[in-house]
mmCIF file with all atom_site columns, C-alpha atoms and ligand atoms in Angstrom:
data_model
loop_
_atom_site.group_PDB
_atom_site.id
_atom_site.type_symbol
_atom_site.label_atom_id
_atom_site.label_alt_id
_atom_site.label_comp_id
_atom_site.label_asym_id
_atom_site.label_entity_id
_atom_site.label_seq_id
_atom_site.pdbx_PDB_ins_code
_atom_site.Cartn_x
_atom_site.Cartn_y
_atom_site.Cartn_z
_atom_site.occupancy
_atom_site.B_iso_or_equiv
_atom_site.pdbx_formal_charge
_atom_site.auth_seq_id
_atom_site.auth_comp_id
_atom_site.auth_asym_id
_atom_site.auth_atom_id
_atom_site.pdbx_PDB_model_num
ATOM   1   C  CA  . MET A 1 1   ? 85.232 -43.037 -64.151 1.00 53.00 ? 1461 MET A CA  1
ATOM   2   C  CA  . THR A 1 2   ? 84.093 -42.616 -67.748 1.00 56.00 ? 1462 THR A CA  1
ATOM   3   C  CA  . GLU A 1 3   ? 85.230 -39.541 -69.634 1.00 62.00 ? 1463 GLU A CA  1
ATOM   4   C  CA  . GLU A 1 4   ? 82.228 -37.445 -70.598 1.00 72.00 ? 1464 GLU A CA  1
ATOM   5   C  CA  . LYS A 1 5   ? 82.779 -34.297 -72.635 1.00 86.00 ? 1465 LYS A CA  1
ATOM   6   C  CA  . MET A 1 6   ? 83.147 -31.154 -70.564 1.00 93.00 ? 1466 MET A CA  1
ATOM   7   C  CA  . GLU A 1 7   ? 83.054 -27.525 -71.472 1.00 97.00 ? 1467 GLU A CA  1
ATOM   8   C  CA  . ILE A 1 8   ? 83.825 -24.845 -68.894 1.00 98.00 ? 1468 ILE A CA  1
ATOM   9   C  CA  . LEU A 1 9   ? 80.861 -22.538 -68.357 1.00 98.00 ? 1469 LEU A CA  1
ATOM   10  C  CA  . LEU A 1 10  ? 82.089 -20.673 -65.273 1.00 98.00 ? 1470 LEU A CA  1
ATOM   11  C  CA  . ALA A 1 11  ? 85.752 -20.718 -64.299 1.00 98.00 ? 1471 ALA A CA  1
ATOM   12  C  CA  . ALA A 1 12  ? 86.823 -20.939 -60.662 1.00 98.00 ? 1472 ALA A CA  1
ATOM   13  C  CA  . GLU A 1 13  ? 88.079 -17.310 -60.629 1.00 98.00 ? 1473 GLU A CA  1
ATOM   14  C  CA  . ASP A 1 14  ? 84.735 -16.011 -61.910 1.00 98.00 ? 1474 ASP A CA  1
ATOM   15  C  CA  . ILE A 1 15  ? 82.843 -18.016 -59.317 1.00 98.00 ? 1475 ILE A CA  1
ATOM   16  C  CA  . GLU A 1 16  ? 85.060 -16.682 -56.543 1.00 98.00 ? 1476 GLU A CA  1
ATOM   17  C  CA  . LYS A 1 17  ? 84.645 -13.089 -57.712 1.00 98.00 ? 1477 LYS A CA  1
ATOM   18  C  CA  . ARG A 1 18  ? 80.861 -13.391 -57.863 1.00 98.00 ? 1478 ARG A CA  1
ATOM   19  C  CA  . ILE A 1 19  ? 80.682 -15.011 -54.435 1.00 98.00 ? 1479 ILE A CA  1
ATOM   20  C  CA  . CYS A 1 20  ? 82.640 -12.073 -52.975 1.00 98.00 ? 1480 CYS A CA  1
ATOM   21  C  CA  . GLU A 1 21  ? 80.038 -9.718  -54.478 1.00 98.00 ? 1481 GLU A CA  1
ATOM   22  C  CA  . LEU A 1 22  ? 77.149 -11.801 -53.152 1.00 98.00 ? 1482 LEU A CA  1
ATOM   23  C  CA  . ALA A 1 23  ? 78.733 -11.890 -49.694 1.00 98.00 ? 1483 ALA A CA  1
ATOM   24  C  CA  . ARG A 1 24  ? 79.113 -8.114  -49.702 1.00 98.00 ? 1484 ARG A CA  1
ATOM   25  C  CA  . THR A 1 25  ? 75.464 -7.597  -50.658 1.00 98.00 ? 1485 THR A CA  1
ATOM   26  C  CA  . ILE A 1 26  ? 74.241 -10.086 -48.066 1.00 98.00 ? 1486 ILE A CA  1
ATOM   27  C  CA  . SER A 1 27  ? 76.476 -8.589  -45.346 1.00 98.00 ? 1487 SER A CA  1
ATOM   28  C  CA  . ASP A 1 28  ? 75.060 -5.117  -46.126 1.00 98.00 ? 1488 ASP A CA  1
ATOM   29  C  CA  . ASP A 1 29  ? 71.447 -6.307  -46.190 1.00 98.00 ? 1489 ASP A CA  1
ATOM   30  C  CA  . TYR A 1 30  ? 71.741 -8.065  -42.834 1.00 98.00 ? 1490 TYR A CA  1
ATOM   31  C  CA  . LYS A 1 31  ? 73.961 -5.501  -41.124 1.00 98.00 ? 1491 LYS A CA  1
ATOM   32  C  CA  . GLY A 1 32  ? 73.675 -5.742  -37.317 1.00 97.00 ? 1492 GLY A CA  1
ATOM   33  C  CA  . GLN A 1 33  ? 71.904 -9.105  -37.537 1.00 98.00 ? 1493 GLN A CA  1
ATOM   34  C  CA  . LYS A 1 34  ? 73.000 -12.672 -37.061 1.00 98.00 ? 1494 LYS A CA  1
ATOM   35  C  CA  . ILE A 1 35  ? 71.801 -15.114 -39.699 1.00 98.00 ? 1495 ILE A CA  1
ATOM   36  C  CA  . LEU A 1 36  ? 71.247 -18.833 -39.872 1.00 98.00 ? 1496 LEU A CA  1
ATOM   37  C  CA  . LEU A 1 37  ? 72.375 -20.282 -43.190 1.00 98.00 ? 1497 LEU A CA  1
ATOM   38  C  CA  . ILE A 1 38  ? 70.675 -23.507 -44.178 1.00 98.00 ? 1498 ILE A CA  1
ATOM   39  C  CA  . GLY A 1 39  ? 72.670 -25.447 -46.754 1.00 98.00 ? 1499 GLY A CA  1
ATOM   40  C  CA  . VAL A 1 40  ? 70.771 -27.866 -48.964 1.00 98.00 ? 1500 VAL A CA  1
ATOM   41  C  CA  . LEU A 1 41  ? 72.795 -31.082 -49.117 1.00 97.00 ? 1501 LEU A CA  1
ATOM   42  C  CA  . LYS A 1 42  ? 74.803 -32.099 -50.911 1.00 96.00 ? 1502 LYS A CA  1
ATOM   43  C  CA  . GLY A 1 43  ? 75.222 -29.741 -53.850 1.00 97.00 ? 1503 GLY A CA  1
ATOM   44  C  CA  . ALA A 1 44  ? 75.374 -26.482 -51.894 1.00 98.00 ? 1504 ALA A CA  1
ATOM   45  C  CA  . VAL A 1 45  ? 78.186 -27.549 -49.557 1.00 98.00 ? 1505 VAL A CA  1
ATOM   46  C  CA  . ILE A 1 46  ? 81.052 -25.968 -51.492 1.00 98.00 ? 1506 ILE A CA  1
ATOM   47  C  CA  . PHE A 1 47  ? 79.133 -22.771 -52.245 1.00 98.00 ? 1507 PHE A CA  1
ATOM   48  C  CA  . LEU A 1 48  ? 78.154 -22.382 -48.581 1.00 98.00 ? 1508 LEU A CA  1
ATOM   49  C  CA  . SER A 1 49  ? 81.730 -23.008 -47.444 1.00 98.00 ? 1509 SER A CA  1
ATOM   50  C  CA  . ASP A 1 50  ? 83.102 -20.309 -49.718 1.00 98.00 ? 1510 ASP A CA  1
ATOM   51  C  CA  . LEU A 1 51  ? 80.260 -17.850 -49.096 1.00 98.00 ? 1511 LEU A CA  1
ATOM   52  C  CA  . ILE A 1 52  ? 80.482 -17.839 -45.286 1.00 98.00 ? 1512 ILE A CA  1
ATOM   53  C  CA  . ARG A 1 53  ? 84.193 -17.052 -45.361 1.00 98.00 ? 1513 ARG A CA  1
ATOM   54  C  CA  . HIS A 1 54  ? 83.430 -13.756 -47.108 1.00 98.00 ? 1514 HIS A CA  1
ATOM   55  C  CA  . LEU A 1 55  ? 80.500 -12.698 -44.901 1.00 98.00 ? 1515 LEU A CA  1
ATOM   56  C  CA  . LYS A 1 56  ? 81.102 -9.802  -42.490 1.00 98.00 ? 1516 LYS A CA  1
ATOM   57  C  CA  . ILE A 1 57  ? 78.218 -10.679 -40.152 1.00 98.00 ? 1517 ILE A CA  1
ATOM   58  C  CA  . PRO A 1 58  ? 77.914 -13.443 -37.539 1.00 98.00 ? 1518 PRO A CA  1
ATOM   59  C  CA  . VAL A 1 59  ? 76.429 -16.658 -38.895 1.00 98.00 ? 1519 VAL A CA  1
ATOM   60  C  CA  . GLU A 1 60  ? 75.299 -20.073 -37.782 1.00 98.00 ? 1520 GLU A CA  1
ATOM   61  C  CA  . ILE A 1 61  ? 74.981 -22.964 -40.194 1.00 98.00 ? 1521 ILE A CA  1
ATOM   62  C  CA  . ASP A 1 62  ? 72.717 -25.981 -40.434 1.00 98.00 ? 1522 ASP A CA  1
ATOM   63  C  CA  . PHE A 1 63  ? 71.856 -28.422 -43.196 1.00 98.00 ? 1523 PHE A CA  1
ATOM   64  C  CA  . MET A 1 64  ? 68.868 -30.151 -44.740 1.00 98.00 ? 1524 MET A CA  1
ATOM   65  C  CA  . ALA A 1 65  ? 68.710 -32.973 -47.236 1.00 97.00 ? 1525 ALA A CA  1
ATOM   66  C  CA  . VAL A 1 66  ? 65.688 -33.333 -49.485 1.00 94.00 ? 1526 VAL A CA  1
ATOM   67  C  CA  . SER A 1 67  ? 64.752 -35.573 -52.357 1.00 88.00 ? 1527 SER A CA  1
ATOM   68  C  CA  . SER A 1 68  ? 61.880 -35.917 -54.763 1.00 75.00 ? 1528 SER A CA  1
ATOM   69  C  CA  . TYR A 1 69  ? 59.641 -38.944 -54.639 1.00 64.00 ? 1529 TYR A CA  1
ATOM   70  C  CA  . GLY A 1 70  ? 59.890 -41.399 -57.510 1.00 53.00 ? 1530 GLY A CA  1
ATOM   71  C  CA  . ALA A 1 71  ? 62.356 -41.712 -60.337 1.00 53.00 ? 1531 ALA A CA  1
ATOM   72  C  CA  . ASP A 1 72  ? 61.150 -38.707 -62.289 1.00 55.00 ? 1532 ASP A CA  1
ATOM   73  C  CA  . THR A 1 73  ? 62.557 -36.114 -59.939 1.00 48.00 ? 1533 THR A CA  1
ATOM   74  C  CA  . THR A 1 74  ? 61.818 -33.208 -62.214 1.00 55.00 ? 1534 THR A CA  1
ATOM   75  C  CA  . SER A 1 75  ? 58.086 -33.681 -62.576 1.00 56.00 ? 1535 SER A CA  1
ATOM   76  C  CA  . SER A 1 76  ? 56.703 -35.211 -59.394 1.00 64.00 ? 1536 SER A CA  1
ATOM   77  C  CA  . GLY A 1 77  ? 56.898 -32.039 -57.333 1.00 70.00 ? 1537 GLY A CA  1
ATOM   78  C  CA  . VAL A 1 78  ? 56.632 -34.080 -54.143 1.00 80.00 ? 1538 VAL A CA  1
ATOM   79  C  CA  . VAL A 1 79  ? 59.630 -33.505 -51.944 1.00 89.00 ? 1539 VAL A CA  1
ATOM   80  C  CA  . ARG A 1 80  ? 60.670 -35.593 -48.977 1.00 91.00 ? 1540 ARG A CA  1
ATOM   81  C  CA  . ILE A 1 81  ? 62.877 -34.386 -46.128 1.00 95.00 ? 1541 ILE A CA  1
ATOM   82  C  CA  . GLN A 1 82  ? 65.708 -36.882 -45.663 1.00 96.00 ? 1542 GLN A CA  1
ATOM   83  C  CA  . LYS A 1 83  ? 67.584 -34.893 -43.055 1.00 97.00 ? 1543 LYS A CA  1
ATOM   84  C  CA  . ASP A 1 84  ? 65.963 -32.145 -41.035 1.00 98.00 ? 1544 ASP A CA  1
ATOM   85  C  CA  . LEU A 1 85  ? 67.455 -29.228 -39.109 1.00 98.00 ? 1545 LEU A CA  1
ATOM   86  C  CA  . GLU A 1 86  ? 68.958 -29.710 -35.684 1.00 95.00 ? 1546 GLU A CA  1
ATOM   87  C  CA  . GLN A 1 87  ? 67.289 -26.624 -34.271 1.00 95.00 ? 1547 GLN A CA  1
ATOM   88  C  CA  . SER A 1 88  ? 64.181 -24.492 -34.237 1.00 97.00 ? 1548 SER A CA  1
ATOM   89  C  CA  . ILE A 1 89  ? 64.226 -21.542 -36.646 1.00 98.00 ? 1549 ILE A CA  1
ATOM   90  C  CA  . THR A 1 90  ? 61.369 -19.671 -34.986 1.00 98.00 ? 1550 THR A CA  1
ATOM   91  C  CA  . GLY A 1 91  ? 62.205 -15.967 -34.754 1.00 98.00 ? 1551 GLY A CA  1
ATOM   92  C  CA  . LYS A 1 92  ? 65.500 -16.337 -36.620 1.00 98.00 ? 1552 LYS A CA  1
ATOM   93  C  CA  . ASP A 1 93  ? 66.786 -14.630 -39.740 1.00 98.00 ? 1553 ASP A CA  1
ATOM   94  C  CA  . VAL A 1 94  ? 67.164 -17.555 -42.094 1.00 98.00 ? 1554 VAL A CA  1
ATOM   95  C  CA  . LEU A 1 95  ? 68.903 -17.745 -45.449 1.00 98.00 ? 1555 LEU A CA  1
ATOM   96  C  CA  . ILE A 1 96  ? 68.531 -20.917 -47.499 1.00 98.00 ? 1556 ILE A CA  1
ATOM   97  C  CA  . VAL A 1 97  ? 71.681 -21.710 -49.503 1.00 98.00 ? 1557 VAL A CA  1
ATOM   98  C  CA  . GLU A 1 98  ? 71.111 -23.741 -52.677 1.00 98.00 ? 1558 GLU A CA  1
ATOM   99  C  CA  . ASP A 1 99  ? 73.367 -24.740 -55.559 1.00 98.00 ? 1559 ASP A CA  1
ATOM   100 C  CA  . ILE A 1 100 ? 70.888 -24.392 -58.412 1.00 98.00 ? 1560 ILE A CA  1
ATOM   101 C  CA  . VAL A 1 101 ? 67.230 -23.598 -59.032 1.00 97.00 ? 1561 VAL A CA  1
ATOM   102 C  CA  . ASP A 1 102 ? 65.901 -25.577 -61.964 1.00 96.00 ? 1562 ASP A CA  1
ATOM   103 C  CA  . THR A 1 103 ? 62.161 -26.366 -62.080 1.00 94.00 ? 1563 THR A CA  1
ATOM   104 C  CA  . GLY A 1 104 ? 61.768 -24.541 -58.769 1.00 95.00 ? 1564 GLY A CA  1
ATOM   105 C  CA  . LEU A 1 105 ? 59.903 -27.483 -57.215 1.00 94.00 ? 1565 LEU A CA  1
ATOM   106 C  CA  . THR A 1 106 ? 62.472 -28.220 -54.511 1.00 94.00 ? 1566 THR A CA  1
ATOM   107 C  CA  . LEU A 1 107 ? 62.798 -24.666 -53.260 1.00 96.00 ? 1567 LEU A CA  1
ATOM   108 C  CA  . ASN A 1 108 ? 59.108 -23.977 -53.586 1.00 95.00 ? 1568 ASN A CA  1
ATOM   109 C  CA  . TYR A 1 109 ? 58.466 -26.854 -51.186 1.00 94.00 ? 1569 TYR A CA  1
ATOM   110 C  CA  . LEU A 1 110 ? 61.383 -26.069 -48.895 1.00 96.00 ? 1570 LEU A CA  1
ATOM   111 C  CA  . TYR A 1 111 ? 60.497 -22.396 -48.650 1.00 97.00 ? 1571 TYR A CA  1
ATOM   112 C  CA  . ASP A 1 112 ? 56.889 -23.146 -47.617 1.00 96.00 ? 1572 ASP A CA  1
ATOM   113 C  CA  . ASN A 1 113 ? 58.010 -25.825 -45.180 1.00 97.00 ? 1573 ASN A CA  1
ATOM   114 C  CA  . LEU A 1 114 ? 60.516 -23.514 -43.448 1.00 98.00 ? 1574 LEU A CA  1
ATOM   115 C  CA  . PHE A 1 115 ? 58.167 -20.531 -43.569 1.00 98.00 ? 1575 PHE A CA  1
ATOM   116 C  CA  . SER A 1 116 ? 55.589 -22.519 -41.586 1.00 98.00 ? 1576 SER A CA  1
ATOM   117 C  CA  . ARG A 1 117 ? 58.130 -22.821 -38.744 1.00 98.00 ? 1577 ARG A CA  1
ATOM   118 C  CA  . GLY A 1 118 ? 57.915 -19.083 -38.064 1.00 98.00 ? 1578 GLY A CA  1
ATOM   119 C  CA  . PRO A 1 119 ? 61.300 -17.567 -38.908 1.00 98.00 ? 1579 PRO A CA  1
ATOM   120 C  CA  . GLN A 1 120 ? 61.661 -13.800 -38.467 1.00 98.00 ? 1580 GLN A CA  1
ATOM   121 C  CA  . THR A 1 121 ? 62.803 -13.538 -42.093 1.00 98.00 ? 1581 THR A CA  1
ATOM   122 C  CA  . LEU A 1 122 ? 63.346 -16.159 -44.782 1.00 98.00 ? 1582 LEU A CA  1
ATOM   123 C  CA  . ARG A 1 123 ? 65.311 -15.627 -47.978 1.00 98.00 ? 1583 ARG A CA  1
ATOM   124 C  CA  . VAL A 1 124 ? 67.082 -17.746 -50.560 1.00 98.00 ? 1584 VAL A CA  1
ATOM   125 C  CA  . VAL A 1 125 ? 70.514 -17.466 -52.137 1.00 98.00 ? 1585 VAL A CA  1
ATOM   126 C  CA  . THR A 1 126 ? 71.325 -19.704 -55.070 1.00 98.00 ? 1586 THR A CA  1
ATOM   127 C  CA  . LEU A 1 127 ? 74.612 -19.871 -56.909 1.00 98.00 ? 1587 LEU A CA  1
ATOM   128 C  CA  . LEU A 1 128 ? 72.972 -20.816 -60.218 1.00 98.00 ? 1588 LEU A CA  1
ATOM   129 C  CA  . ASP A 1 129 ? 69.548 -20.303 -61.739 1.00 98.00 ? 1589 ASP A CA  1
ATOM   130 C  CA  . LYS A 1 130 ? 68.019 -21.806 -64.873 1.00 97.00 ? 1590 LYS A CA  1
ATOM   131 C  CA  . PRO A 1 131 ? 65.018 -19.473 -65.189 1.00 96.00 ? 1591 PRO A CA  1
ATOM   132 C  CA  . ASN A 1 132 ? 63.816 -21.051 -68.453 1.00 95.00 ? 1592 ASN A CA  1
ATOM   133 C  CA  . ARG A 1 133 ? 63.176 -24.397 -66.763 1.00 93.00 ? 1593 ARG A CA  1
ATOM   134 C  CA  . ARG A 1 134 ? 60.618 -23.319 -64.152 1.00 95.00 ? 1594 ARG A CA  1
ATOM   135 C  CA  . LYS A 1 135 ? 57.538 -25.459 -63.555 1.00 94.00 ? 1595 LYS A CA  1
ATOM   136 C  CA  . VAL A 1 136 ? 56.459 -23.389 -60.588 1.00 94.00 ? 1596 VAL A CA  1
ATOM   137 C  CA  . GLU A 1 137 ? 57.169 -19.716 -60.038 1.00 94.00 ? 1597 GLU A CA  1
ATOM   138 C  CA  . PHE A 1 138 ? 60.101 -19.209 -57.726 1.00 96.00 ? 1598 PHE A CA  1
ATOM   139 C  CA  . ASN A 1 139 ? 62.352 -16.177 -57.463 1.00 97.00 ? 1599 ASN A CA  1
ATOM   140 C  CA  . PRO A 1 140 ? 65.504 -16.455 -55.368 1.00 98.00 ? 1600 PRO A CA  1
ATOM   141 C  CA  . ASP A 1 141 ? 66.382 -13.302 -53.409 1.00 98.00 ? 1601 ASP A CA  1
ATOM   142 C  CA  . TYR A 1 142 ? 70.062 -13.576 -54.352 1.00 98.00 ? 1602 TYR A CA  1
ATOM   143 C  CA  . CYS A 1 143 ? 71.495 -15.318 -57.395 1.00 98.00 ? 1603 CYS A CA  1
ATOM   144 C  CA  . GLY A 1 144 ? 75.089 -15.819 -58.512 1.00 98.00 ? 1604 GLY A CA  1
ATOM   145 C  CA  . PHE A 1 145 ? 74.564 -16.565 -62.184 1.00 98.00 ? 1605 PHE A CA  1
ATOM   146 C  CA  . ALA A 1 146 ? 71.602 -17.126 -64.493 1.00 98.00 ? 1606 ALA A CA  1
ATOM   147 C  CA  . ILE A 1 147 ? 72.664 -19.911 -66.842 1.00 98.00 ? 1607 ILE A CA  1
ATOM   148 C  CA  . PRO A 1 148 ? 71.225 -21.490 -70.010 1.00 97.00 ? 1608 PRO A CA  1
ATOM   149 C  CA  . ASP A 1 149 ? 69.263 -24.725 -70.015 1.00 96.00 ? 1609 ASP A CA  1
ATOM   150 C  CA  . GLU A 1 150 ? 72.240 -27.095 -69.898 1.00 96.00 ? 1610 GLU A CA  1
ATOM   151 C  CA  . PHE A 1 151 ? 73.187 -29.767 -67.377 1.00 96.00 ? 1611 PHE A CA  1
ATOM   152 C  CA  . VAL A 1 152 ? 76.129 -28.535 -65.330 1.00 97.00 ? 1612 VAL A CA  1
ATOM   153 C  CA  . VAL A 1 153 ? 78.536 -30.220 -62.927 1.00 98.00 ? 1613 VAL A CA  1
ATOM   154 C  CA  . GLY A 1 154 ? 81.401 -29.190 -60.666 1.00 98.00 ? 1614 GLY A CA  1
ATOM   155 C  CA  . TYR A 1 155 ? 81.748 -26.870 -57.680 1.00 98.00 ? 1615 TYR A CA  1
ATOM   156 C  CA  . GLY A 1 156 ? 79.477 -29.170 -55.671 1.00 98.00 ? 1616 GLY A CA  1
ATOM   157 C  CA  . LEU A 1 157 ? 77.101 -30.134 -58.480 1.00 98.00 ? 1617 LEU A CA  1
ATOM   158 C  CA  . ASP A 1 158 ? 77.053 -33.756 -59.532 1.00 96.00 ? 1618 ASP A CA  1
ATOM   159 C  CA  . PHE A 1 159 ? 75.981 -36.207 -62.176 1.00 95.00 ? 1619 PHE A CA  1
ATOM   160 C  CA  . ASN A 1 160 ? 75.271 -39.506 -60.393 1.00 95.00 ? 1620 ASN A CA  1
ATOM   161 C  CA  . GLU A 1 161 ? 77.512 -38.308 -57.533 1.00 96.00 ? 1621 GLU A CA  1
ATOM   162 C  CA  . ASP A 1 162 ? 80.500 -37.691 -59.808 1.00 96.00 ? 1622 ASP A CA  1
ATOM   163 C  CA  . TYR A 1 163 ? 82.264 -34.390 -60.589 1.00 97.00 ? 1623 TYR A CA  1
ATOM   164 C  CA  . ARG A 1 164 ? 81.396 -32.501 -57.385 1.00 98.00 ? 1624 ARG A CA  1
ATOM   165 C  CA  . HIS A 1 165 ? 85.093 -31.835 -56.785 1.00 98.00 ? 1625 HIS A CA  1
ATOM   166 C  CA  . LEU A 1 166 ? 85.766 -29.934 -60.026 1.00 98.00 ? 1626 LEU A CA  1
ATOM   167 C  CA  . PRO A 1 167 ? 86.774 -26.318 -59.302 1.00 98.00 ? 1627 PRO A CA  1
ATOM   168 C  CA  . ASP A 1 168 ? 85.030 -24.951 -62.416 1.00 98.00 ? 1628 ASP A CA  1
ATOM   169 C  CA  . ILE A 1 169 ? 81.366 -25.288 -63.346 1.00 98.00 ? 1629 ILE A CA  1
ATOM   170 C  CA  . CYS A 1 170 ? 81.205 -27.285 -66.576 1.00 98.00 ? 1630 CYS A CA  1
ATOM   171 C  CA  . ILE A 1 171 ? 78.543 -28.226 -69.085 1.00 98.00 ? 1631 ILE A CA  1
ATOM   172 C  CA  . LEU A 1 172 ? 78.291 -31.995 -69.318 1.00 95.00 ? 1632 LEU A CA  1
ATOM   173 C  CA  . LYS A 1 173 ? 77.749 -33.132 -72.889 1.00 89.00 ? 1633 LYS A CA  1
HETATM 174 P  P1  . IMP B 2 .   ? 64.464 -28.239 -58.974 1.00 82.88 ? 2088 IMP B P1  1
HETATM 175 O  O1  . IMP B 2 .   ? 63.602 -28.781 -57.889 1.00 82.88 ? 2088 IMP B O1  1
HETATM 176 O  O2  . IMP B 2 .   ? 64.049 -28.749 -60.324 1.00 82.88 ? 2088 IMP B O2  1
HETATM 177 O  O3  . IMP B 2 .   ? 64.599 -26.741 -58.967 1.00 82.88 ? 2088 IMP B O3  1
HETATM 178 O  O4  . IMP B 2 .   ? 65.869 -28.904 -58.832 1.00 82.88 ? 2088 IMP B O4  1
HETATM 179 C  C1  . IMP B 2 .   ? 66.788 -28.553 -57.947 1.00 82.88 ? 2088 IMP B C1  1
HETATM 180 C  C2  . IMP B 2 .   ? 67.838 -29.642 -57.810 1.00 82.88 ? 2088 IMP B C2  1
HETATM 181 O  O5  . IMP B 2 .   ? 68.045 -30.406 -59.007 1.00 82.88 ? 2088 IMP B O5  1
HETATM 182 C  C3  . IMP B 2 .   ? 69.157 -28.978 -57.530 1.00 82.88 ? 2088 IMP B C3  1
HETATM 183 O  O6  . IMP B 2 .   ? 69.292 -28.722 -56.167 1.00 82.88 ? 2088 IMP B O6  1
HETATM 184 C  C4  . IMP B 2 .   ? 70.136 -29.990 -58.066 1.00 82.88 ? 2088 IMP B C4  1
HETATM 185 O  O7  . IMP B 2 .   ? 70.407 -30.936 -57.073 1.00 82.88 ? 2088 IMP B O7  1
HETATM 186 C  C5  . IMP B 2 .   ? 69.418 -30.638 -59.217 1.00 82.88 ? 2088 IMP B C5  1
HETATM 187 N  N1  . IMP B 2 .   ? 69.840 -30.046 -60.520 1.00 82.88 ? 2088 IMP B N1  1
HETATM 188 C  C6  . IMP B 2 .   ? 69.099 -29.289 -61.337 1.00 82.88 ? 2088 IMP B C6  1
HETATM 189 N  N2  . IMP B 2 .   ? 69.784 -28.918 -62.431 1.00 82.88 ? 2088 IMP B N2  1
HETATM 190 C  C7  . IMP B 2 .   ? 71.019 -29.453 -62.285 1.00 82.88 ? 2088 IMP B C7  1
HETATM 191 C  C8  . IMP B 2 .   ? 72.223 -29.415 -63.102 1.00 82.88 ? 2088 IMP B C8  1
HETATM 192 O  O8  . IMP B 2 .   ? 72.316 -28.808 -64.174 1.00 82.88 ? 2088 IMP B O8  1
HETATM 193 N  N3  . IMP B 2 .   ? 73.279 -30.101 -62.599 1.00 82.88 ? 2088 IMP B N3  1
HETATM 194 C  C9  . IMP B 2 .   ? 73.260 -30.782 -61.423 1.00 82.88 ? 2088 IMP B C9  1
HETATM 195 N  N4  . IMP B 2 .   ? 72.167 -30.820 -60.634 1.00 82.88 ? 2088 IMP B N4  1
HETATM 196 C  C10 . IMP B 2 .   ? 71.047 -30.169 -61.063 1.00 82.88 ? 2088 IMP B C10 1
HETATM 197 MG MG1 . MG  B 3 .   ? 70.548 -29.368 -54.705 1.00 82.88 ? 2089 MG  B MG1 1
#
């Protein structure tokens, strides 16, 4: 593995603290309900794993994998489902769990796609948000951290599949 330059943006302790806060807010908002968390593979896996262990409400989990058509993933806006859910979400309280919202194209597509399946409620939690990079309007219901327009890795986020295992979120130079 080549050594790229890394700079810590969010340390593991800060991430953990913020996830506890998010879990408290989500548990309060959905009090008395059971929710279905849909993790977006692969980046959101670590966030989802940590988040659910702090939730005080019953949950189910499922996963989807999506990818953009073509090489230019940031501008095509066409998203393909590579792995779909194992169950119907009709009538369920659904929370999409994403690692990062960048241009907004992925979640914009995913939200509309899942909405058309008739969930009772549909919301989005993202660990990270780069609001300055939007190409389409998209506002997550819950957000861990708004971050500057830098490419970040670690805590599930990758660069060419590397660095997902890093406990901190780092800027890749
Ligand atoms: P969007 O469709 O442009 O919002 O892109 C969302 C996806 O792009 C995320 O789910 C990530 O997989 C990827 N992505 C965007 N920014 C970063 C980054 O800084 N590091 C790693 N992956 C990123
Ligand atoms: Mg992702």
